[in-house]
Short mmCIF file of C-alpha atoms and ligand atoms in Angstrom, two decimals:
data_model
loop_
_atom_site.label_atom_id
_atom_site.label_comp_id
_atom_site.label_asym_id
_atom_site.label_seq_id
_atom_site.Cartn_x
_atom_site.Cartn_y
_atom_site.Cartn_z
CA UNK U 1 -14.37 -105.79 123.76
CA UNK U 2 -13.58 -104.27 120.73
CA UNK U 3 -9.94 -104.27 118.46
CA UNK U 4 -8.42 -101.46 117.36
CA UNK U 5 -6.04 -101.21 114.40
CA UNK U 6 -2.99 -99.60 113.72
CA UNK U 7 -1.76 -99.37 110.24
CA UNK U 8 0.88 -97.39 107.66
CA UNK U 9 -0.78 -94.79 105.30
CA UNK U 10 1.90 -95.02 103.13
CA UNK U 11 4.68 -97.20 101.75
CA UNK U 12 6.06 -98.14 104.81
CA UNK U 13 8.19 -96.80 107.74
CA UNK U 14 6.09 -94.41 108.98
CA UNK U 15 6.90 -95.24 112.51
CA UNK U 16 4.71 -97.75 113.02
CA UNK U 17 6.36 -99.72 115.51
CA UNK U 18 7.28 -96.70 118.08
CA UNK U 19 3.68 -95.85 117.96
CA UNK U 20 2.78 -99.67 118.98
CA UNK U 21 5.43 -99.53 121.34
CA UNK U 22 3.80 -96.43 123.04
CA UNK U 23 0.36 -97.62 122.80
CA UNK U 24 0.75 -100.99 124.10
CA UNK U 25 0.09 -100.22 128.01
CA UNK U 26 -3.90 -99.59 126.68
CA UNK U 27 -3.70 -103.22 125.41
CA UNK U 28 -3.96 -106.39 126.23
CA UNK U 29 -2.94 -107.90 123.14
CA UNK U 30 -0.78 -106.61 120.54
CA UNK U 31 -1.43 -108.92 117.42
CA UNK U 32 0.60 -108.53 113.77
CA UNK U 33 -1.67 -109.80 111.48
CA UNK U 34 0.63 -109.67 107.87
CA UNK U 35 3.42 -109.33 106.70
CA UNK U 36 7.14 -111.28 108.03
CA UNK U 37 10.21 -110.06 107.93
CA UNK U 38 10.10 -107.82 105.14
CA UNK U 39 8.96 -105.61 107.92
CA UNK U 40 11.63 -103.32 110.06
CA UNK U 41 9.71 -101.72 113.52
CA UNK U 42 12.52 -99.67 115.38
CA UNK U 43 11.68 -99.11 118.80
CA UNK U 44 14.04 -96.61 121.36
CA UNK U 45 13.46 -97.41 125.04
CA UNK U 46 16.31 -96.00 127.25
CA UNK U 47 17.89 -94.35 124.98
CA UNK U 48 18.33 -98.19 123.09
CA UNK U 49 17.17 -99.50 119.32
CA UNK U 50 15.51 -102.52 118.75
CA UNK U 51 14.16 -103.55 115.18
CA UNK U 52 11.92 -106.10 115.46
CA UNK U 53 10.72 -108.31 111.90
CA UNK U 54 8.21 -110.22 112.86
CA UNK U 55 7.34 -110.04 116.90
CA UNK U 56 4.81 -107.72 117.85
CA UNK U 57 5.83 -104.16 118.87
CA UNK U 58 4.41 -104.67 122.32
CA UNK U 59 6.74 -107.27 123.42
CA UNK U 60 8.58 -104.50 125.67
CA UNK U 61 5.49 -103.73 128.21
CA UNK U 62 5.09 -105.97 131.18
CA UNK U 63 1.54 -107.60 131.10
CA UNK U 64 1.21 -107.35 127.54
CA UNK U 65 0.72 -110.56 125.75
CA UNK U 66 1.89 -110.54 121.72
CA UNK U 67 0.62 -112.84 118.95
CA UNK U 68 2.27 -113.42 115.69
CA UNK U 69 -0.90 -114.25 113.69
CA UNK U 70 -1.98 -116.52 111.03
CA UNK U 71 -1.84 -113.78 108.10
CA UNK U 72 2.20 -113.49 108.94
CA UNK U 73 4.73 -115.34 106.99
CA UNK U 74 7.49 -116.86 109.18
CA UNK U 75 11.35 -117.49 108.67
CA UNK U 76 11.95 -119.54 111.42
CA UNK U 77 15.51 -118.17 111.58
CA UNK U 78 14.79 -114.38 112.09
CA UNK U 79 12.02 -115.25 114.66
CA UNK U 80 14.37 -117.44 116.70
CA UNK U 81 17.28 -114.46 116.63
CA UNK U 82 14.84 -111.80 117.36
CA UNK U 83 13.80 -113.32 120.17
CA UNK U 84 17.10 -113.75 121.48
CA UNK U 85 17.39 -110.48 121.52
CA UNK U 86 13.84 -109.63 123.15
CA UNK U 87 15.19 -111.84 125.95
CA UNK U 88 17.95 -110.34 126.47
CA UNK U 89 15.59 -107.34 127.47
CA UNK U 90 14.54 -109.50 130.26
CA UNK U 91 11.21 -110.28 128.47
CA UNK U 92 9.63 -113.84 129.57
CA UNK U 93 9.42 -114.35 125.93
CA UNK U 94 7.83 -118.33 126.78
CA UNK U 95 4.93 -116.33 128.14
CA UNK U 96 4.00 -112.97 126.38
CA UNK U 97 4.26 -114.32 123.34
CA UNK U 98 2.06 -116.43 120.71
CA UNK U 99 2.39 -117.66 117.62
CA UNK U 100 -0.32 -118.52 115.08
CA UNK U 101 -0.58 -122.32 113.76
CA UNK U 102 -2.15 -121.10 110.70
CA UNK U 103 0.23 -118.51 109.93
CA UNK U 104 2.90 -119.82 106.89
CA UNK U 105 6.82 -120.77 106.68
CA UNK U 106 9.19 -118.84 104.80
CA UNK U 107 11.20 -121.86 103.56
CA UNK U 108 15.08 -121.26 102.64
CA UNK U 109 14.24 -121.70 98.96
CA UNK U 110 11.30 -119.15 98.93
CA UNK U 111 14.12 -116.81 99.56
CA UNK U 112 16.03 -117.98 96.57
CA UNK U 113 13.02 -117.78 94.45
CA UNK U 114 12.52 -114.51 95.41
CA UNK U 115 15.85 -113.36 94.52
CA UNK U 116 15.97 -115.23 91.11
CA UNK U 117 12.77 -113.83 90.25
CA UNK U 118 14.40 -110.71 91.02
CA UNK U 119 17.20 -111.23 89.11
CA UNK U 120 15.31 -112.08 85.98
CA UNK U 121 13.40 -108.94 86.56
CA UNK U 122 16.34 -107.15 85.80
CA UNK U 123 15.77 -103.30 85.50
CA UNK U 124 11.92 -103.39 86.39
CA UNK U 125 12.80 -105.85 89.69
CA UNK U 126 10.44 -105.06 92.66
CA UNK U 127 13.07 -104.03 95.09
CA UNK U 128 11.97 -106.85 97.24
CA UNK U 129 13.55 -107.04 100.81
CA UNK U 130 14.28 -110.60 99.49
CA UNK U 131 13.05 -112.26 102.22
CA UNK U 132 11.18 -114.71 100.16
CA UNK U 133 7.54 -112.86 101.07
CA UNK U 134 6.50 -112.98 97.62
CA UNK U 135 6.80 -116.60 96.91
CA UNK U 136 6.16 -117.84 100.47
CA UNK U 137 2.21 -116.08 100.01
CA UNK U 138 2.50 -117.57 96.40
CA UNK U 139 2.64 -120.87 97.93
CA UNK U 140 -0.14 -119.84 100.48
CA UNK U 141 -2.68 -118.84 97.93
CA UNK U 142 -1.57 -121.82 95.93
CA UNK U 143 -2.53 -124.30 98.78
CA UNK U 144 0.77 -125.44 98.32
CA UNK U 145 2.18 -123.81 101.68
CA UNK U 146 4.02 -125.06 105.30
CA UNK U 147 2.32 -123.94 108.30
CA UNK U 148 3.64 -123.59 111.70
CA UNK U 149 0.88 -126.36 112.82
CA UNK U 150 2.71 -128.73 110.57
CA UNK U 151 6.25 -128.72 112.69
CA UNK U 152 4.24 -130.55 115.41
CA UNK U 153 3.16 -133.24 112.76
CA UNK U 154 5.23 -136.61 111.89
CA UNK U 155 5.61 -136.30 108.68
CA UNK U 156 6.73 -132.76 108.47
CA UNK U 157 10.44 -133.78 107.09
CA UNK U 158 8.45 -135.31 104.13
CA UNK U 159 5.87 -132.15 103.04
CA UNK U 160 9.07 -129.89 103.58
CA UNK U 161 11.10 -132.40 100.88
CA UNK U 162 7.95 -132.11 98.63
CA UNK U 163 7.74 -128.22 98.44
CA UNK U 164 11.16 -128.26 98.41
CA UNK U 165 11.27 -130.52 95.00
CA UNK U 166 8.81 -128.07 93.44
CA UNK U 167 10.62 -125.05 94.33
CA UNK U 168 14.05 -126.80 92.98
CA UNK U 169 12.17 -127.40 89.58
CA UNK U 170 11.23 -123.72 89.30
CA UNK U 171 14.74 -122.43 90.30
CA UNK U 172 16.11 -124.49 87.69
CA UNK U 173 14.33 -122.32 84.80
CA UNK U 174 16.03 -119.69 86.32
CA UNK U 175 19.11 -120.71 85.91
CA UNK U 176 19.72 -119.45 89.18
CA UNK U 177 23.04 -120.15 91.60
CA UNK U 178 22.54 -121.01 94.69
CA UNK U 179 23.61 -122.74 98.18
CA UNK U 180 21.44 -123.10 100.93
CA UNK U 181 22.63 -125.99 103.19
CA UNK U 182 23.85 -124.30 105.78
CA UNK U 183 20.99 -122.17 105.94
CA UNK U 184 18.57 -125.29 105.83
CA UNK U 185 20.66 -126.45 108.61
CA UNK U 186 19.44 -123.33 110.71
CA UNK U 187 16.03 -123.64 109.64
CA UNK U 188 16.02 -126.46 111.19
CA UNK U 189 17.19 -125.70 114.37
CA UNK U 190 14.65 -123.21 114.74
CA UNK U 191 12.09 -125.00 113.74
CA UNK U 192 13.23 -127.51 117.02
CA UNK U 193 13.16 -124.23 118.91
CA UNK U 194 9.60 -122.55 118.08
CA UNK U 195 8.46 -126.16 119.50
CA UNK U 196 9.02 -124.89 122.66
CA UNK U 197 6.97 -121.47 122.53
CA UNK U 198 3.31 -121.73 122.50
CA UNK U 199 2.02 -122.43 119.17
CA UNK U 200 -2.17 -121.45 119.47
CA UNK U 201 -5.37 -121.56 116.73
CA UNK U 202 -4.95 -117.95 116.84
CA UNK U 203 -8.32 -117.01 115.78
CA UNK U 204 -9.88 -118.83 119.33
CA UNK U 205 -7.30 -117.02 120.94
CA UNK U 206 -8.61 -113.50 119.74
CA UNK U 207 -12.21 -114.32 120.18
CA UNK U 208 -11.82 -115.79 123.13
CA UNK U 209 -9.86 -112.89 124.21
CA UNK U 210 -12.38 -110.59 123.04
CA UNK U 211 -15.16 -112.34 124.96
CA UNK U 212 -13.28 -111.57 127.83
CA UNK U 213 -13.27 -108.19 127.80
CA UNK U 214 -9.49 -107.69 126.31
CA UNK U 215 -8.48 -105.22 124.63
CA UNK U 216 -6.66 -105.81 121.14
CA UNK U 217 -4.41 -103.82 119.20
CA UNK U 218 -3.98 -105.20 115.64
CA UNK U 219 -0.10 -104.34 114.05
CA UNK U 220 -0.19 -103.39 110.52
CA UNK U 221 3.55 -103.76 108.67
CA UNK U 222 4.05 -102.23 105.21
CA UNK U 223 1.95 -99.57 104.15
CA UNK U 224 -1.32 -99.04 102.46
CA UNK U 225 0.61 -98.00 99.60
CA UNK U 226 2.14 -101.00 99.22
CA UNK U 227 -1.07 -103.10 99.29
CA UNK U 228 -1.64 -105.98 97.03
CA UNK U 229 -4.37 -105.11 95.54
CA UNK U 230 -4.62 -100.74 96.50
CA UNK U 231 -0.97 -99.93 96.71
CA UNK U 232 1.34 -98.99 93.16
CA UNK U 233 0.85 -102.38 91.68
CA UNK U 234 3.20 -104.56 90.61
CA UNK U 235 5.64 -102.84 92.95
CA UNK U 236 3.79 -103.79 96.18
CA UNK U 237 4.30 -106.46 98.96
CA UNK U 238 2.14 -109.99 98.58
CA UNK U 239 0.05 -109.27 101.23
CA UNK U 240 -3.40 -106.91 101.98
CA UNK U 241 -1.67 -104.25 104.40
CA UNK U 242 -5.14 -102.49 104.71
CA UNK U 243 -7.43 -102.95 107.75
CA UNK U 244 -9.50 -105.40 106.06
CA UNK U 245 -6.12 -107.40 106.41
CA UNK U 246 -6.68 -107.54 110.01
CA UNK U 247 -9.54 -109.62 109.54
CA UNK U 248 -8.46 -111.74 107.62
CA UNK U 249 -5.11 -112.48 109.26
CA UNK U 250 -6.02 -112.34 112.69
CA UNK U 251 -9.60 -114.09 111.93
CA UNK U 252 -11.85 -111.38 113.78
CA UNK U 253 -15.28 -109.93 112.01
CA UNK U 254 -14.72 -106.46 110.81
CA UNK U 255 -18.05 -105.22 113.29
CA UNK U 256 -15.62 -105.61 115.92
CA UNK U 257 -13.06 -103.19 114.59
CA UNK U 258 -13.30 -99.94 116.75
CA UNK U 259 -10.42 -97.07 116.11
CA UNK U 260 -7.94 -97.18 113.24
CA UNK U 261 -4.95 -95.34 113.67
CA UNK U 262 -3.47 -94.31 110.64
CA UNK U 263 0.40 -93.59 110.83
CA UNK U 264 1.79 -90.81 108.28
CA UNK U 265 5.13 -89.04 108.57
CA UNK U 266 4.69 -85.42 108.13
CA UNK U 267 6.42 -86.01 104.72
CA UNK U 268 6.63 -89.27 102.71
CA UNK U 269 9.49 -92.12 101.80
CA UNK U 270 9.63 -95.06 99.93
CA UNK U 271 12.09 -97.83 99.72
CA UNK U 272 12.39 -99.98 96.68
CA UNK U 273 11.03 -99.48 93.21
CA UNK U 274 7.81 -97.81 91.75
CA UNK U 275 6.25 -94.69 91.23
CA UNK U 276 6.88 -92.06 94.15
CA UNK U 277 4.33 -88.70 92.92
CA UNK U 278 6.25 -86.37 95.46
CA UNK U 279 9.61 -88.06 95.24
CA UNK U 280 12.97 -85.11 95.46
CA UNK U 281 15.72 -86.09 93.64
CA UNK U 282 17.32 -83.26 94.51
CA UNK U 283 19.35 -81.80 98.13
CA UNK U 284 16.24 -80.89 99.49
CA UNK U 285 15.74 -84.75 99.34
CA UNK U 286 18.82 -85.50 100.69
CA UNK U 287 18.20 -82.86 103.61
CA UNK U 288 15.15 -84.53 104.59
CA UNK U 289 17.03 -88.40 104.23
CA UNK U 290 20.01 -86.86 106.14
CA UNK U 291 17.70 -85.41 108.81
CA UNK U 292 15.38 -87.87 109.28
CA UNK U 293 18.42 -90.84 108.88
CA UNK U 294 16.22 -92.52 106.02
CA UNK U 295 17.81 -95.50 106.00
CA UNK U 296 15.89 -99.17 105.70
CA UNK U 297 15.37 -100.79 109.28
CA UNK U 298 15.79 -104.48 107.59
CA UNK U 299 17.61 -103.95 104.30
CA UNK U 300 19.54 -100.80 105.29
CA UNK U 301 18.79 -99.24 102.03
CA UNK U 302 18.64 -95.38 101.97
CA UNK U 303 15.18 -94.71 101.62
CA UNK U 304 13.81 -92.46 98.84
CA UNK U 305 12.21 -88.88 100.40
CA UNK U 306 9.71 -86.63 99.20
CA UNK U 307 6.76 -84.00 100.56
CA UNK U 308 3.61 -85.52 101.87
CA UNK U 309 1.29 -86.39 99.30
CA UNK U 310 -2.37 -85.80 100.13
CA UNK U 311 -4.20 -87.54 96.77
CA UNK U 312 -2.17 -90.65 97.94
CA UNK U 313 -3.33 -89.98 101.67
CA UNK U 314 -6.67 -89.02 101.53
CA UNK U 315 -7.25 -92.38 99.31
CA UNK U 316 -5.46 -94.82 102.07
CA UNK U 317 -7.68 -92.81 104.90
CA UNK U 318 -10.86 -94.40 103.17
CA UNK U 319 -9.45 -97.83 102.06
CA UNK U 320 -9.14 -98.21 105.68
CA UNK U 321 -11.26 -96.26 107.78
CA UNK U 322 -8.65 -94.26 109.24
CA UNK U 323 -10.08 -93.08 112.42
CA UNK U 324 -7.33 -90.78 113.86
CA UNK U 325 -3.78 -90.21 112.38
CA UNK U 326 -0.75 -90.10 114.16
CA UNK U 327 1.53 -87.65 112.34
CA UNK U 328 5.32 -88.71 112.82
CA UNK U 329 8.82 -87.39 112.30
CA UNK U 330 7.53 -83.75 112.61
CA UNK U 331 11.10 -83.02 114.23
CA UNK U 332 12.64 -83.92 110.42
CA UNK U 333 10.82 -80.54 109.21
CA UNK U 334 12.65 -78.69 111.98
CA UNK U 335 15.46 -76.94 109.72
CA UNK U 336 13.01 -76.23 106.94
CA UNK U 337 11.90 -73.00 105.63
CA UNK U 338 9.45 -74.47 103.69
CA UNK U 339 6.94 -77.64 103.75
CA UNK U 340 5.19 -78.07 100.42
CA UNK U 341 2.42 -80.75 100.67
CA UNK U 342 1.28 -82.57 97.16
CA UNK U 343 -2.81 -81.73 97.24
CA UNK U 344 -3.64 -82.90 93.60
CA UNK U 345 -2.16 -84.42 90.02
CA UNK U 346 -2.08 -82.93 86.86
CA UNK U 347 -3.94 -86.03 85.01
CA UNK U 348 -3.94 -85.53 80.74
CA UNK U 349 -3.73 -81.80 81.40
CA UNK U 350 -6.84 -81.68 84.12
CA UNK U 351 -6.42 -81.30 88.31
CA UNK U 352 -7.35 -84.68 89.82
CA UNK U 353 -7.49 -85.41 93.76
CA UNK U 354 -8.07 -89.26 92.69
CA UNK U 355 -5.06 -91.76 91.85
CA UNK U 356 -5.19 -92.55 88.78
CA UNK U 357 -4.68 -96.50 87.49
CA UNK U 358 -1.11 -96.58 86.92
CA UNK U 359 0.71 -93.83 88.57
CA UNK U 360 3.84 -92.44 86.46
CA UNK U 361 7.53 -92.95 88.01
CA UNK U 362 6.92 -88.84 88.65
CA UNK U 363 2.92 -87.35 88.58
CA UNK U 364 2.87 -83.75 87.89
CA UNK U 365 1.90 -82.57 91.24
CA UNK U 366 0.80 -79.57 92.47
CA UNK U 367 1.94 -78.30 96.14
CA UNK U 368 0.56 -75.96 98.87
CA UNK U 369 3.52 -74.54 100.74
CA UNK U 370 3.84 -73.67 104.28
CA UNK U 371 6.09 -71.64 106.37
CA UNK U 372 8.44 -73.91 108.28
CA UNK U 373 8.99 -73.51 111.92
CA UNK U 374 12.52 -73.32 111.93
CA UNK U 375 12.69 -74.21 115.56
CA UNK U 376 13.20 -77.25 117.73
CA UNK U 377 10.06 -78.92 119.42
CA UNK U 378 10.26 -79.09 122.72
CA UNK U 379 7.31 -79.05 125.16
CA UNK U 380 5.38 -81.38 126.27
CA UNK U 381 1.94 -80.33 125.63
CA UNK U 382 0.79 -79.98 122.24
CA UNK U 383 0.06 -76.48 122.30
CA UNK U 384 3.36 -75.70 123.05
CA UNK U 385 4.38 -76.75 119.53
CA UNK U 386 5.24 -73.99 117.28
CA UNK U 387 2.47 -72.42 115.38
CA UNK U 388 3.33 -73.36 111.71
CA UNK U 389 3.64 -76.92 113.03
CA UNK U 390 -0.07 -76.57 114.41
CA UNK U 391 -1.59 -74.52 111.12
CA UNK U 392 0.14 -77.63 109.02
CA UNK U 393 -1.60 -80.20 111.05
CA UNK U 394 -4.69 -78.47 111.04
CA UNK U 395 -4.31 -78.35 107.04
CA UNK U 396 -4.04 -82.15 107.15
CA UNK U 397 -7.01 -82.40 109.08
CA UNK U 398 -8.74 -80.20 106.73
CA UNK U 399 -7.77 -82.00 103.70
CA UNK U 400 -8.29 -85.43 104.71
CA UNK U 401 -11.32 -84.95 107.35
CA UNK U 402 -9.72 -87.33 109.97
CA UNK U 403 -8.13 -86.10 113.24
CA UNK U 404 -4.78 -86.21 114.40
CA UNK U 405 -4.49 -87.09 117.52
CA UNK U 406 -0.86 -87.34 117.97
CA UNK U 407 2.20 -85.81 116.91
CA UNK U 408 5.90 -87.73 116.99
CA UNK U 409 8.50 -85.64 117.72
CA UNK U 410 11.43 -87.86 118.19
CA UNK U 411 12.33 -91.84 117.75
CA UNK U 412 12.06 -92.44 121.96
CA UNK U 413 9.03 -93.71 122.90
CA UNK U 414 7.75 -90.82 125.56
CA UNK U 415 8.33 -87.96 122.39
CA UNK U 416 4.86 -88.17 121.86
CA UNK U 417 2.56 -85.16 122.09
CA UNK U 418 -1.41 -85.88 122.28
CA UNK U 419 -3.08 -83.16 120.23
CA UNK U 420 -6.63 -84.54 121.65
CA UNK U 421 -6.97 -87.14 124.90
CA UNK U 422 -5.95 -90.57 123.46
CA UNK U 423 -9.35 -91.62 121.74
CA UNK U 424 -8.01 -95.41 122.08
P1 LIG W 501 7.97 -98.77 110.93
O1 LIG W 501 8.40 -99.81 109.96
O2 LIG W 501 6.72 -98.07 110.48
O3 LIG W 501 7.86 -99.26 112.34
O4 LIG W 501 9.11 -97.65 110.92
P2 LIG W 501 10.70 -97.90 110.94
O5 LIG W 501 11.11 -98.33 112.29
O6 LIG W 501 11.11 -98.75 109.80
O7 LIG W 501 11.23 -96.47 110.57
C1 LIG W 501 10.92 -95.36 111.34
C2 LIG W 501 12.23 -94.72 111.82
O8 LIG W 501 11.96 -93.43 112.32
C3 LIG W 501 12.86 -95.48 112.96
O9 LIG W 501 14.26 -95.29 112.90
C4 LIG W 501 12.29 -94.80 114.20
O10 LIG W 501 13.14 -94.90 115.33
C5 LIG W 501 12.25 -93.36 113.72
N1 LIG W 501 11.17 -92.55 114.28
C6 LIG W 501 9.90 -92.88 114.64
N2 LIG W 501 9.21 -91.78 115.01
C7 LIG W 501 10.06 -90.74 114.90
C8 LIG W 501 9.92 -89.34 115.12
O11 LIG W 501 8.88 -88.81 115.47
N3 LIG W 501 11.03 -88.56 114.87
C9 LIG W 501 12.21 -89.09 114.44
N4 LIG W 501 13.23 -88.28 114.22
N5 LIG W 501 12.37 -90.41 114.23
C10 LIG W 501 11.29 -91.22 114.44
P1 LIG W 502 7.60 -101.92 107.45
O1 LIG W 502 6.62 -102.82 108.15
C1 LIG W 502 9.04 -100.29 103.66
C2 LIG W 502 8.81 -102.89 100.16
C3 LIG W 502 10.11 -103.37 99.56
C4 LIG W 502 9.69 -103.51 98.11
C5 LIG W 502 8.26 -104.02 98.20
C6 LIG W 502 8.12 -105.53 98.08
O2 LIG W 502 8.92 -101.82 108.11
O3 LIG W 502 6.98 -100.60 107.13
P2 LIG W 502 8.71 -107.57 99.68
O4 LIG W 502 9.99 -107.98 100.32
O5 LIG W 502 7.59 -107.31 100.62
O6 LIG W 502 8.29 -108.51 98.58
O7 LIG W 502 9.05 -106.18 98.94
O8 LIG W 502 7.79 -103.62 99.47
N1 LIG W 502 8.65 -103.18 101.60
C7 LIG W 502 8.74 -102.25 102.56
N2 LIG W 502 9.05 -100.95 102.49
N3 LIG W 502 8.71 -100.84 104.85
C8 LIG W 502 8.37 -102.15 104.93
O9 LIG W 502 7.91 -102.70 106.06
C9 LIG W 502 8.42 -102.93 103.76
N4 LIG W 502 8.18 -104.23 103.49
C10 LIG W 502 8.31 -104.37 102.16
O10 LIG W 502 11.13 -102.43 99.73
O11 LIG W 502 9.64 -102.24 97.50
MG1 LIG W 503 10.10 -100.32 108.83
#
């Protein structure tokens, strides 16, 4: 059988992980194939949250198994605590879910290089989540990285004290305070406690898997915006959030990619530094932050809002051959008058559709506006949702020449509305 992928279309938070969450039952397997716990994916089931970092969003269904694979970057410590809270969802955690021996450790001092190399950064700093992401993939491109195969080995004490040494070196040209034994001694523990979940080759897993006749969902985190090598360089993750990402972190050939499912919010956010084209600085920003509770769902940071912007969409729907789009946090809009969408840039005085190679802080956009709906959204069938909602999805479709096929009206997971039968 075939995998499908799910990813953000653009810099994050789109909703990712209550679409997962709603499109696990279609699934075997529900694989996360980048990222670690930079990542936030809320979920509401019975009217209750859970953020998860680094399981897979799929963890919540019965029958669904959930693999944590090798392109992730682990911090033993958030894994062990987020699954203490999966369990105590009544999850059989020991069985649904696996975890990739290729896929890399976030050691204690990767987090402490990641905040010195912040602090050195001073105005122009990343914004990281500073969960040590940055230096743990510097490591893995390096070859200079832990893996979770190497807690089962006998000398793993010893190649922790040697990365360890090298990191302490570096942190010293930073001049950098900093204590992390007690957090060492936690990293620790957990590294005793992933011994007793099911550590796999992940790539036989999937294949095998696929040989089988399962079906695969593939769990983007970040957003293509925030791609190493596509997104608004240097203020990106370390990591290729694009679908081509999937291959490489879950080790499956791209011919056996089927649908990609792109997630957008019917307007746009970004947390953390870097240029933002459609960014409002103003109350209309606020309304939509206020409205749509824009706050970070790992760092708790309020989240920068702005109006959809197209240029920036209609490049991440070919970077990954978006498929169908779900379109989420349409309820946000509700109060609006008006819905602008961003549909090109002003580029050295001429209209461009294209991003250019540095975007500016602010691009001078221009905007097609919409009548808002001014209404709540409440059937259940798609066609029951107000007409200005449909005419601005059927814009979006226009513009970027991908379906949507579903519209989010709400964090639970059954708001949901299927504009065509779900393609997956
Ligand atoms: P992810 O990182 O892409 O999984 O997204 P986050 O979980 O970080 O942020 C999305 C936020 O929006 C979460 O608080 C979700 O519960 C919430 N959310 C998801 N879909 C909708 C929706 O359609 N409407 C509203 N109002 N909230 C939503
Ligand atoms: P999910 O999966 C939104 C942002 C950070 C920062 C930049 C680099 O929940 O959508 P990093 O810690 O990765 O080195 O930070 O990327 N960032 C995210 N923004 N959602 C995320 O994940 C993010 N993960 C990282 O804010 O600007
Ligand atoms: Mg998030």
């Amino acid at each position: 059988m075939s995998v499908d992928v799910l990813i953000g279309l653009q810099w994050g938070d789109e909703g990712k992980g209550k679409i997962v969450d709603y499109l696990a039952p279609n699934y075997d397997i529900i694989a996360r194939f980048q990222g670690g716990p930079n990542a936030g994916h809320t979920l509401v089931v019975n009217k209750e949250k859970i953020v998860l970092h680094t399981i897979p969003s799929g963890i919540l269904h019965d029958n669904t198994y959930n693999l944590i694979g090798n392109g992730v970057v682990i911090n033993p410590i958030t894994l062990c605590q987020e699954m203490v809270k999966v369990k105590s969802w009544g999850v059989n955690i020991q069985k649904y879910l696996m975890i990739a021996e290729k896929a890399h450790l976030i050691l204690p001092t990767h987090k402490v290089l990641d905040a010195a190399s912040e602090a050195a950064k001073g105005k122009a700093k990343i914004g990281s989540t500073l969960r040590g992401i940055g230096p743990t993939y510097m490591d893995k491109t390096g070859r200079n990285g832990l893996r979770i195969g190497d807690i089962l080995t006998s000398d793993f004490k010893s190649k922790y004290q040697k990365l360890k040494e090298k990191h302490l070196e570096i942190i010293r040209m930073y001049d950098f305070d900093f204590d992390i034994e007690e957090e060492e001694k936690a990293w620790f523990e957990s590294i005793e406690e992933l011994k007793n979940y099911s550590i796999v080759a992940g790539e036989y897993y999937v294949n095998n898997a696929l040989a089988n006749g399962k079906r695969i969902l593939a769990e983007g985190a970040q957003g293509s915006m925030l791609d190493i090598d596509f997104g608004t360089y240097p203020f990106v993750t370390s990591s290729n959030t694009i679908t081509a990402g999937a291959c490489n972190g879950l080790g499956v050939a791209p011919n056996k990619i089927k649908e990609v499912i792109g997630i957008s919010k019917a307007y746009c956010t970004r947390v953390g530094s870097g240029p933002f084209p459609t960014e409002l600085d103003d109350e209309v920003g606020e309304e939509i932050r206020k409205a749509g509770f824009e706050f970070g769902a790992t760092t708790g940071r309020p989240r920068r809002c702005g109006w959809i912007d197209l240029v920036a969409l209609r490049y991440a729907c070919f970077l990954n051959g978006v498929t169908q789009i779900a379109l989420t946090k349409a309820d946000v809009l509700n109060d609006f008058a008006s819905i602008e969408a961003c549909t090109s840039y002003n580029v050295q005085g001429k209209k461009s559709m294209e991003l250019p190679f540095e975007l500016q802080e602010k691009m001078d956009c221009n905007y097609t506006s919409f009548p808002g709906w001014q209404s709540d959204l409440l059937g259940s069938n798609y066609g029951d949702l107000p007409v200005n909602l449909q005419n601005y999805v059927s814009f979006l479709e226009d513009y970027l020449k991908v379906p949507v096929s579903m519209v989010s009206t709400g964090p639970e997971r059954e708001k949901l509305l299927l504009k065509q039968e779900a393609i997956v």
